[in-house]
mmCIF file of C-alpha atoms and ligand atoms in Angstrom:
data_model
loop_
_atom_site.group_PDB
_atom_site.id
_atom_site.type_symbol
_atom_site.label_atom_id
_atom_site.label_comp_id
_atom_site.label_asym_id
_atom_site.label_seq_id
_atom_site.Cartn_x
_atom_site.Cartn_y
_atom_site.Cartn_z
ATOM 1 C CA UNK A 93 246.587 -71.415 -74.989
ATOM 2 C CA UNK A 94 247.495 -70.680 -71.214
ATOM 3 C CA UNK A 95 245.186 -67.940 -69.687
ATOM 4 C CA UNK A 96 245.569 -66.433 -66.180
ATOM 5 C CA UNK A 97 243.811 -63.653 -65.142
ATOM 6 C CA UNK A 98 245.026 -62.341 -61.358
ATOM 7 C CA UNK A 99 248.257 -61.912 -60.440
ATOM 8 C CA UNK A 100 250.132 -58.962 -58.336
ATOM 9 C CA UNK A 101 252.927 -57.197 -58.716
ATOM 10 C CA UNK A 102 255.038 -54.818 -56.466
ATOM 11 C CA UNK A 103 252.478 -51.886 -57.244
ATOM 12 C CA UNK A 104 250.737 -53.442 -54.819
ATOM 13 C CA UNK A 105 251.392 -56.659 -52.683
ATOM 14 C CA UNK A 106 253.569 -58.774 -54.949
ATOM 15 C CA UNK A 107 257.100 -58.727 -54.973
ATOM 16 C CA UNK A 108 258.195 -58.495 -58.707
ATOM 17 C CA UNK A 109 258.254 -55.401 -60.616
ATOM 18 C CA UNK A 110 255.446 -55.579 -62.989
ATOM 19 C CA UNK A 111 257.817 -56.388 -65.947
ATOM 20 C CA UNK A 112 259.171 -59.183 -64.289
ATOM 21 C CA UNK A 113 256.061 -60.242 -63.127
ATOM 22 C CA UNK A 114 255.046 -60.080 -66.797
ATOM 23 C CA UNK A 115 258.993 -61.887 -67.805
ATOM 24 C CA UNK A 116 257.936 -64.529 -65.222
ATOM 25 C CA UNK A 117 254.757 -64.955 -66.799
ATOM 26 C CA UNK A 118 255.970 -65.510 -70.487
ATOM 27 C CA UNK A 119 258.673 -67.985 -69.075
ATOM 28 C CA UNK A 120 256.581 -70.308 -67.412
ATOM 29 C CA UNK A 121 254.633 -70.648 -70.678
ATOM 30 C CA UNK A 122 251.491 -68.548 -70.416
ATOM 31 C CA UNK A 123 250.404 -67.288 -73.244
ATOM 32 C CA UNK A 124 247.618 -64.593 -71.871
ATOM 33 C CA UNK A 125 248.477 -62.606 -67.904
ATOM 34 C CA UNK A 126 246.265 -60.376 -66.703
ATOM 35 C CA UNK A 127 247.727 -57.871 -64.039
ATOM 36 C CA UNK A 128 245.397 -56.851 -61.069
ATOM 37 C CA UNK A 129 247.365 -55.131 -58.342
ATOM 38 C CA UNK A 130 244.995 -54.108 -55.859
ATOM 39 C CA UNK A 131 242.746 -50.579 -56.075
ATOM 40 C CA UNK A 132 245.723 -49.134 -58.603
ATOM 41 C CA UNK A 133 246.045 -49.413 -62.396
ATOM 42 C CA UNK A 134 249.950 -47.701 -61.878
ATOM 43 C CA UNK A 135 251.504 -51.176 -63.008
ATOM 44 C CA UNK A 136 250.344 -51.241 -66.137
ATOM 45 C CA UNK A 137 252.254 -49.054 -68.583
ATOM 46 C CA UNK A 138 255.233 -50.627 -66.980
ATOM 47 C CA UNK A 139 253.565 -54.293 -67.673
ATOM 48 C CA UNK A 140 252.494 -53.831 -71.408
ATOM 49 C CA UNK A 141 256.021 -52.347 -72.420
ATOM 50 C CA UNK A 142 257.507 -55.476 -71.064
ATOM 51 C CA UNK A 143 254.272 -57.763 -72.345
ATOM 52 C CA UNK A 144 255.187 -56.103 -76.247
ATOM 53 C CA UNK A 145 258.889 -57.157 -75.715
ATOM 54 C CA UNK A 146 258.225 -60.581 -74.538
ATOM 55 C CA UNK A 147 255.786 -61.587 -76.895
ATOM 56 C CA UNK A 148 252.778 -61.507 -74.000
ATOM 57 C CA UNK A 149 249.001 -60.732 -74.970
ATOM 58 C CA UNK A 150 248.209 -58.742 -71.431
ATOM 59 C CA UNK A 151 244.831 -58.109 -69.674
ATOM 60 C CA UNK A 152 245.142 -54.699 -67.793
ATOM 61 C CA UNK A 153 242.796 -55.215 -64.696
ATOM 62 C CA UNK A 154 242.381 -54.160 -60.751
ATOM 63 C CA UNK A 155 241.520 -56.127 -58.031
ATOM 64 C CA UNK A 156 239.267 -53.330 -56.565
ATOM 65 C CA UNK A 157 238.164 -53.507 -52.614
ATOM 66 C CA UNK A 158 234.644 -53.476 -52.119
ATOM 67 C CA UNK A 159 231.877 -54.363 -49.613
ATOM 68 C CA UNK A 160 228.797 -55.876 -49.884
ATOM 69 C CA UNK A 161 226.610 -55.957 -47.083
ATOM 70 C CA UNK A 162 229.286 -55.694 -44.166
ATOM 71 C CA UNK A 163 232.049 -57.973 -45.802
ATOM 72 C CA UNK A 164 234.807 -57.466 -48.114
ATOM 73 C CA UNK A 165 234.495 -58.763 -51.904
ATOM 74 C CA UNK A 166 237.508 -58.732 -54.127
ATOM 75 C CA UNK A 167 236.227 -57.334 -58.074
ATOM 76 C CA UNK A 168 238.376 -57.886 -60.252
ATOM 77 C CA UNK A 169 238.165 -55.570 -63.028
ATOM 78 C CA UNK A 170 239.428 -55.959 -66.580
ATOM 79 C CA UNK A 171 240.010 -53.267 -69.149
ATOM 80 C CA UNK A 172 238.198 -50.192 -67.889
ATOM 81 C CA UNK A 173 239.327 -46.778 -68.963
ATOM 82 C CA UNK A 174 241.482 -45.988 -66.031
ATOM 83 C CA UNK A 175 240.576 -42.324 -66.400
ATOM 84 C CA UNK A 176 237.101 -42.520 -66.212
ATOM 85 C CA UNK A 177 236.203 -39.827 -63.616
ATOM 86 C CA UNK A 178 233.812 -41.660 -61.487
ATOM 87 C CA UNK A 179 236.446 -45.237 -61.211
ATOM 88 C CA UNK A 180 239.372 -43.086 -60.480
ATOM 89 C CA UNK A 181 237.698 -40.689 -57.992
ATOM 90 C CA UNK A 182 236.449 -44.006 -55.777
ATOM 91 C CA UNK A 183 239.933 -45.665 -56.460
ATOM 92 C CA UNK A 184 240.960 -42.562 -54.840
ATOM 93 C CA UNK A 185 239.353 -43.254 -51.947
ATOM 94 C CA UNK A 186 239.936 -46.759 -51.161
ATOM 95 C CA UNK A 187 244.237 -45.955 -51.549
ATOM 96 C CA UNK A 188 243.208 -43.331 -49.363
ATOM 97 C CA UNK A 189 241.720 -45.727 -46.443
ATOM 98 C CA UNK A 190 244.590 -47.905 -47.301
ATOM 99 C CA UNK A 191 246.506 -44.882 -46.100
ATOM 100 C CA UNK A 192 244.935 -44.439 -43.078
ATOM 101 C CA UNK A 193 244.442 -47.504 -41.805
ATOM 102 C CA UNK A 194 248.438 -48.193 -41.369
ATOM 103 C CA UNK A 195 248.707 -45.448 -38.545
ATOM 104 C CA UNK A 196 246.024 -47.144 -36.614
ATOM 105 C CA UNK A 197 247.370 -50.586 -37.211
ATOM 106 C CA UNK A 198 250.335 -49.309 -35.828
ATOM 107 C CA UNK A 199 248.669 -48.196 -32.974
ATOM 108 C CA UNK A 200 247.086 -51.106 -32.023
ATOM 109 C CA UNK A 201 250.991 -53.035 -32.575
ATOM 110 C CA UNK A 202 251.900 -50.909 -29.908
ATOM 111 C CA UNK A 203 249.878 -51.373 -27.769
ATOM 112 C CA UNK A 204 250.542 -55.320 -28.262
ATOM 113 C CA UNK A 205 254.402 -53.657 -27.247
ATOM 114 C CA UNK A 206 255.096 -54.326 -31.074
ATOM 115 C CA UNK A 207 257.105 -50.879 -31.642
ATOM 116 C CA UNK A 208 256.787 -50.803 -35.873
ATOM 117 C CA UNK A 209 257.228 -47.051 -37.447
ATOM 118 C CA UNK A 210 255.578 -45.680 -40.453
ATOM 119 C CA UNK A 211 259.320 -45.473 -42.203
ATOM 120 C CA UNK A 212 259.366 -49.572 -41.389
ATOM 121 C CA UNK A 213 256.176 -50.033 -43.483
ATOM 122 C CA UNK A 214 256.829 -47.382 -46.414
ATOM 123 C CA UNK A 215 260.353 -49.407 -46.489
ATOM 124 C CA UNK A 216 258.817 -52.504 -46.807
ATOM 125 C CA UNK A 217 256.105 -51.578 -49.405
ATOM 126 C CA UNK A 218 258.653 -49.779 -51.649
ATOM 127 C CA UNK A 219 256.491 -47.510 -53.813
ATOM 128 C CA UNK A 220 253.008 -48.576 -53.780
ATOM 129 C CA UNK A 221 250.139 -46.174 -53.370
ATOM 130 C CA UNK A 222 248.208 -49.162 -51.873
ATOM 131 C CA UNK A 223 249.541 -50.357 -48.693
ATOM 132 C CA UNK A 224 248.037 -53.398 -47.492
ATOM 133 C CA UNK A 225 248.780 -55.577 -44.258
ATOM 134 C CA UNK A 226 250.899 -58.326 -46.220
ATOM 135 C CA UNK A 227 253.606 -54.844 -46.208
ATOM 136 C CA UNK A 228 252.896 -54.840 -42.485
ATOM 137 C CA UNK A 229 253.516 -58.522 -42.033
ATOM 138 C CA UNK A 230 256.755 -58.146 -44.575
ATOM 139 C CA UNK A 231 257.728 -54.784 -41.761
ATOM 140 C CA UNK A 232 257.568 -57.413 -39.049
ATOM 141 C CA UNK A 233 259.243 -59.851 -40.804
ATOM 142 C CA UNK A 234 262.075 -57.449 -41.824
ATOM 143 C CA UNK A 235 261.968 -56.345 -37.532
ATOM 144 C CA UNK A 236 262.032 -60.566 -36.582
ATOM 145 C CA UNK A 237 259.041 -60.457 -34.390
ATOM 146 C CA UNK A 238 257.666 -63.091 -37.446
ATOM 147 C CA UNK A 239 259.245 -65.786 -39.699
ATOM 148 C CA UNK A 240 256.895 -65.001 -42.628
ATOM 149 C CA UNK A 241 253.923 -63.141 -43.646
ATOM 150 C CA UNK A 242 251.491 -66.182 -42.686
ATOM 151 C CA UNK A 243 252.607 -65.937 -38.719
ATOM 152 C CA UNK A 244 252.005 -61.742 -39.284
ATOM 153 C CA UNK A 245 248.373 -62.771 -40.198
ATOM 154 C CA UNK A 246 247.854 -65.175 -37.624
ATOM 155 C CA UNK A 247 248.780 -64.091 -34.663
ATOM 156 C CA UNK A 248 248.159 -59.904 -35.349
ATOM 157 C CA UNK A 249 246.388 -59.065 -38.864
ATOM 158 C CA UNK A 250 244.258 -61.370 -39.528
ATOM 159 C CA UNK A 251 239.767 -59.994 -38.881
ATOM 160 C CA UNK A 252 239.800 -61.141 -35.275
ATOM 161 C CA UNK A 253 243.177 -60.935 -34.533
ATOM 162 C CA UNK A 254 244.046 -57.833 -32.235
ATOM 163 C CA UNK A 255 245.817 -55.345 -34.667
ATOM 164 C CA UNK A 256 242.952 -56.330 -37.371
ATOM 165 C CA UNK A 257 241.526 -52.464 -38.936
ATOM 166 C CA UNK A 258 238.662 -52.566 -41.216
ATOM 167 C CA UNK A 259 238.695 -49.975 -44.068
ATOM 168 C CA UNK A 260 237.283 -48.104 -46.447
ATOM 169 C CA UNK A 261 236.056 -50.261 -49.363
ATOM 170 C CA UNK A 262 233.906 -48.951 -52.282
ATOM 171 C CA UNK A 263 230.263 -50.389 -52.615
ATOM 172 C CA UNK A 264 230.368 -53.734 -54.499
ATOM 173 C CA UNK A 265 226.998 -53.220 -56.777
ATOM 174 C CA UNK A 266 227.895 -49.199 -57.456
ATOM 175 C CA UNK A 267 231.358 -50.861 -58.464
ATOM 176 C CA UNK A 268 230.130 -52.869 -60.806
ATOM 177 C CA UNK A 269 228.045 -50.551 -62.740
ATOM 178 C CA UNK A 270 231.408 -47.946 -62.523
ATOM 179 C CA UNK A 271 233.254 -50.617 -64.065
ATOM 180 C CA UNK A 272 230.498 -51.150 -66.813
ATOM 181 C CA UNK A 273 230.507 -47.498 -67.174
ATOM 182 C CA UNK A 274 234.278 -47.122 -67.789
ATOM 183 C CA UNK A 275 234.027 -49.751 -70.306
ATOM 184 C CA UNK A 276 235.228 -52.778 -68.826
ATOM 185 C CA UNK A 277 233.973 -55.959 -67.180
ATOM 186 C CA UNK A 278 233.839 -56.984 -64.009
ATOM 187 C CA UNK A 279 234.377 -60.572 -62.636
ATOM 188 C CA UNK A 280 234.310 -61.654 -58.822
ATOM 189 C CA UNK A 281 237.861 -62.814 -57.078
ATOM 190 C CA UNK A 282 237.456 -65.586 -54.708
ATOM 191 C CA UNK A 283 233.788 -65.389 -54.066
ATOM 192 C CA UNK A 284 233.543 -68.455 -51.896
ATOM 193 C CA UNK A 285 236.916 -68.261 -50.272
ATOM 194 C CA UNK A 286 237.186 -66.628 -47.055
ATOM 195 C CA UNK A 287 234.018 -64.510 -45.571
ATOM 196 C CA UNK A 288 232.855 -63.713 -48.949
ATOM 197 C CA UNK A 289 231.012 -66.389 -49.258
ATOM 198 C CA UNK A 290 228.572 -65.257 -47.039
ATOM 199 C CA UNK A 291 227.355 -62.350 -48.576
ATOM 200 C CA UNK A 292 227.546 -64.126 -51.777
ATOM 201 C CA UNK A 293 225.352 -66.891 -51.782
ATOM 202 C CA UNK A 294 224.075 -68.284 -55.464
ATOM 203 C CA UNK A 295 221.055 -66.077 -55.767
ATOM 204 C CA UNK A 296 222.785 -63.479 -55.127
ATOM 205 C CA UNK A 297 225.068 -64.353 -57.856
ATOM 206 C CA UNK A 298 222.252 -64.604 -60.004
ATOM 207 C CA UNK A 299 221.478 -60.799 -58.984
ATOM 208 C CA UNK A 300 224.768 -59.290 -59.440
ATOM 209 C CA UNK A 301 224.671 -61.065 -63.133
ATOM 210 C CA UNK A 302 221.484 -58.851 -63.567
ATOM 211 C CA UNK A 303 223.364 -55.753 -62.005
ATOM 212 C CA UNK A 304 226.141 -55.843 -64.825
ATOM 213 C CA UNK A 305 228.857 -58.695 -63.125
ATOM 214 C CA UNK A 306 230.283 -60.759 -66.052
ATOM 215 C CA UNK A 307 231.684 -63.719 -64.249
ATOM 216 C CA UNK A 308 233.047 -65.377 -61.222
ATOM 217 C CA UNK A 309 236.442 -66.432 -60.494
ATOM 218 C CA UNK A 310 235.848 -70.685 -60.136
ATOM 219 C CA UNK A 311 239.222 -71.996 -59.968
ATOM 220 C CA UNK A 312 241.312 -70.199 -57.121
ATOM 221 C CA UNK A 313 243.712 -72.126 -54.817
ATOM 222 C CA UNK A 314 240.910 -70.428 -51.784
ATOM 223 C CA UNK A 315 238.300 -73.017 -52.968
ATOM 224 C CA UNK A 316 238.536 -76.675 -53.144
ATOM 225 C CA UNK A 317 237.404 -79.089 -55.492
ATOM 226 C CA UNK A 318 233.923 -79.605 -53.968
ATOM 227 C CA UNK A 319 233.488 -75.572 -54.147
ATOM 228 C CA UNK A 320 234.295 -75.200 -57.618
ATOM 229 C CA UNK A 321 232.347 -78.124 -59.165
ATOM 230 C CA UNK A 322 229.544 -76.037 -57.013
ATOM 231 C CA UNK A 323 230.333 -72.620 -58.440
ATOM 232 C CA UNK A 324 230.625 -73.999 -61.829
ATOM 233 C CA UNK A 325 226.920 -75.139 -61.540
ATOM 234 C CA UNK A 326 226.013 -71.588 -60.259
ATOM 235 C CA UNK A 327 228.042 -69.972 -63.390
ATOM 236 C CA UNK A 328 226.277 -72.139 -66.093
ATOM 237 C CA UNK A 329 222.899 -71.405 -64.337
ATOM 238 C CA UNK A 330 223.275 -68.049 -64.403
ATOM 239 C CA UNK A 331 225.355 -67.419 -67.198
ATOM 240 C CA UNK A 332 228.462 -65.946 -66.198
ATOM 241 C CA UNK A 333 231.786 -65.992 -67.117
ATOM 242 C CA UNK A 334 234.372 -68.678 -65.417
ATOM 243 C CA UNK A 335 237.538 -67.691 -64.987
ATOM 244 C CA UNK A 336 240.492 -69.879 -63.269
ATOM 245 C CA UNK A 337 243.637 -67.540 -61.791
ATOM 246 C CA UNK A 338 246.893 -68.104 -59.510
ATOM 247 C CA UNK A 339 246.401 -64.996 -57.951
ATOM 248 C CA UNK A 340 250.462 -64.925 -57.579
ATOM 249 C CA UNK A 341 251.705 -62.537 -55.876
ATOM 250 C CA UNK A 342 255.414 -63.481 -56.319
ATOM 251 C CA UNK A 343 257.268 -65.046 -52.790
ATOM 252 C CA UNK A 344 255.053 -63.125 -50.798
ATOM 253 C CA UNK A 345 252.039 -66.229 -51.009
ATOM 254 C CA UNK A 346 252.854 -70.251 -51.557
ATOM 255 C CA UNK A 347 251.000 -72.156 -53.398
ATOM 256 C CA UNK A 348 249.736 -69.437 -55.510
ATOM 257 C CA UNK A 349 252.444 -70.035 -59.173
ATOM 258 C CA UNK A 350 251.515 -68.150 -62.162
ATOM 259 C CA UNK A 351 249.181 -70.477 -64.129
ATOM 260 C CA UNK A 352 248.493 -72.956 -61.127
ATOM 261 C CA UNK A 353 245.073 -72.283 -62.222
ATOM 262 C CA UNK A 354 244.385 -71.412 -65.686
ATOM 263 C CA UNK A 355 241.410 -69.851 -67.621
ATOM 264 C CA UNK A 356 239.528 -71.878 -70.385
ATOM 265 C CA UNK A 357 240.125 -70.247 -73.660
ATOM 266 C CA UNK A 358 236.358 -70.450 -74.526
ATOM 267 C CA UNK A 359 235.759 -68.508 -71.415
ATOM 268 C CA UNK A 360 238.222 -65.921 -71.953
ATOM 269 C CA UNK A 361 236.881 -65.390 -75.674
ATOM 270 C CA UNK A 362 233.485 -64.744 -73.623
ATOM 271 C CA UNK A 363 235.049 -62.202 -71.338
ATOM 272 C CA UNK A 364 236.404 -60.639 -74.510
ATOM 273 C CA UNK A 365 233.280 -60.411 -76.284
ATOM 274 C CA UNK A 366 231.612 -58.630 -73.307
ATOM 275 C CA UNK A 367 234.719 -56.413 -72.466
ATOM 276 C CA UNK A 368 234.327 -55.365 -76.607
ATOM 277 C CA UNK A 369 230.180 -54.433 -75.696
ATOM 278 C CA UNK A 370 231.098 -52.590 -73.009
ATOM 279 C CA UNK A 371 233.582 -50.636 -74.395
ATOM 280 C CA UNK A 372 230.815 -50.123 -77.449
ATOM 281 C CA UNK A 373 228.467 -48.696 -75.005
ATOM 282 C CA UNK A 374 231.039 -46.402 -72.843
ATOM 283 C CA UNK A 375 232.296 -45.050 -76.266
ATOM 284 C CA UNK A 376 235.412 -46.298 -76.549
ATOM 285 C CA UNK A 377 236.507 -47.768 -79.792
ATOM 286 C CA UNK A 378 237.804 -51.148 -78.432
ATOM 287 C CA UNK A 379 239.437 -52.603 -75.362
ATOM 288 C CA UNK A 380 243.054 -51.915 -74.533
ATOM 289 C CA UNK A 381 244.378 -55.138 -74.710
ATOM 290 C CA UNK A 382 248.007 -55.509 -75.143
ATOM 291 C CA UNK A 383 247.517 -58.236 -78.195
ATOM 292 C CA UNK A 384 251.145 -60.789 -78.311
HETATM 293 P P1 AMP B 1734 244.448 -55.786 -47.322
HETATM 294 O O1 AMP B 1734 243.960 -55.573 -48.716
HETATM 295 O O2 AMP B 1734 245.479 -54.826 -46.898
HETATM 296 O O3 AMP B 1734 243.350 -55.918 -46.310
HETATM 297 O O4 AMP B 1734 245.213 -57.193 -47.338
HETATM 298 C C1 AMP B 1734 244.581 -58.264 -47.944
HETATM 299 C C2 AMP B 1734 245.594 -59.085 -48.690
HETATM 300 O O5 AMP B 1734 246.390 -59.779 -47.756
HETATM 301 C C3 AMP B 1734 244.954 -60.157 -49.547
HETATM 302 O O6 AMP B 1734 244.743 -59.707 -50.845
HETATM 303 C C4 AMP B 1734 245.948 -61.264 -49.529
HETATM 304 O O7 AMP B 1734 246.818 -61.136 -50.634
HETATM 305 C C5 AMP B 1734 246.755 -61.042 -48.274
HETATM 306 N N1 AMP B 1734 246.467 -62.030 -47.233
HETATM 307 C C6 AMP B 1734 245.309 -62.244 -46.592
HETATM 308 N N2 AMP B 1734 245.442 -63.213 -45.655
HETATM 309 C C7 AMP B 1734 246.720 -63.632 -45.741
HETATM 310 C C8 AMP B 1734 247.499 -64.619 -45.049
HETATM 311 N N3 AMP B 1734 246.952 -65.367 -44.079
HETATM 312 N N4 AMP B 1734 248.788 -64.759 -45.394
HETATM 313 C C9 AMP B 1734 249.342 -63.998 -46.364
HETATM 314 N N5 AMP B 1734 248.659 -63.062 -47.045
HETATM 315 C C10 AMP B 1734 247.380 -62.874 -46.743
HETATM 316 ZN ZN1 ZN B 1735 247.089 -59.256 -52.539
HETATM 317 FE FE1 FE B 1736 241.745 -61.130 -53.447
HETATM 318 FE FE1 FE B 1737 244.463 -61.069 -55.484
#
């Protein structure tokens, strides 16, 4: 069985439609997707009429933004009731920083003598409700002052980088318990790729276990082989959940294929059995899992 549990679609910053993303996934022999566009759940009702047709057991989730003492943590969020008050209201507010922030990107582009307009940026992002700066980068691709999204990050988006904005994120520990509370489980993206790591060092793994997190995200393409064998340790010390992902996000990152890293079916069963408790406790009948 072929498990993998992060991938983006249009909705957010991917470039297929969720159904194709979900076509794409069946093709190249997966047997399990889960869908996480970032701070939205509005892919999935597209996603798990296409997953039914296909034949496709799918994994509704969100990659939600959050912050944990000053630095940005990716959550990745399976199964919750998407209209649980208290997870829509602070999904609410993250797509609304997301909103925000592009004005003041574009300010700062200007002032670089980068002239990009708000109608550039909505044209890029087509219809998501959570623009990011890879739908900047794709605007100034579209505009040729880049070849491709990686030069946008490098030379202007990237932290550090002179039209970098921070944003609103939602707290990372009062995520996790939301998530719990909505019913579904929460497992951390990437948590020693990029900055994350450190904010996230293993005891404060252990502590975020205790808090409600069900498991870490081990293989990603973000850590090398040294990193996961580490994180693996961490996991079976404190035990969480591992989960392996591609984190596609269609042409719009290399290296990054659906099932370039997979989930073990073991662990998967394990995020299953907790997703079922915590649907138990939040009074739901069962998870809404899309079953091939
Ligand atoms: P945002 O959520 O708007 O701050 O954008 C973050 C997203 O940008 C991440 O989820 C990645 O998918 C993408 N990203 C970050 N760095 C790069 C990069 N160097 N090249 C391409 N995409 C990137
Ligand atoms: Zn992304
Ligand atoms: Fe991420
Ligand atoms: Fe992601």
């Amino acid at each position: 069985m072929r498990i993998d549990l992060h991938a983006h679609s249009s909705v957010s910053d991917g470039t297929q439609r969720p159904a194709e993303l979900v076509r794409a996934a069946a093709a190249s022999g997966l047997d399990v997707l889960a869908i996480t566009d970032h701070d939205t759940t509005d892919s999935w009702d597209e996603a798990a009429r296409a997953a039914r047709e296909v034949g496709l057991t799918l994994v509704r989730g969100i990659e939600i933004s959050t912050v944990h003492r000053g630095r940005g943590v990716h959550l990745l969020a399976y199964l919750p009731d998407p209209t649980h008050p208290a997870l829509h209201s602070r999904l609410l507010a993250v797509l609304a920083g997301r909103a925000s922030r592009v004005p003041a990107i574009l300010e700062r582009l200007s002032a670089l003598g980068v002239d990009l307009t708000e109608e550039e940026v909505a044209s890029a992002s087509g219809r998501t409700a959570a623009t990011g700066r890879p739908h900047l980068a794709d605007a100034l691709v579209t505009k040729g002052v880049v070849r491709d999204r990686r030069e946008a990050f490098d030379r202007f988006l990237n932290p550090g980088r002179p039209a970098y904005v921070d944003r609103t994120a939602a707290d990372l520990v009062d995520m996790i318990t939301v998530v719990a509370d909505a019913g579904g489980v929460s497992v951390l993206a990437h948590p020693w790729g990029r900055s994350a790591r450190q904010v996230l060092d293993a005891a404060t793994l252990g502590e975020l276990r205790a808090l409600g997190l069900t498991g870490i995200e081990v293989d990603h393409e973000d850590h090398p082989r040294p990193v996961r064998h580490e994180l693996r340790a961490v996991a079976r010390h404190h035990d969480l959940v591992v989960t392996g992902s591609s984190d596609h996000h269609g042409l719009g990152k290399v290296g990054h294929e659906l099932g370039c890293n997979t989930t073990d079916p073991h662990e998967y069963e394990r995020l299953l059995a907790a997703a079922e408790e915590a649907a138990a406790r939040s009074g739901r009948a069962v998870p809404d899992l899309v079953v091939a």
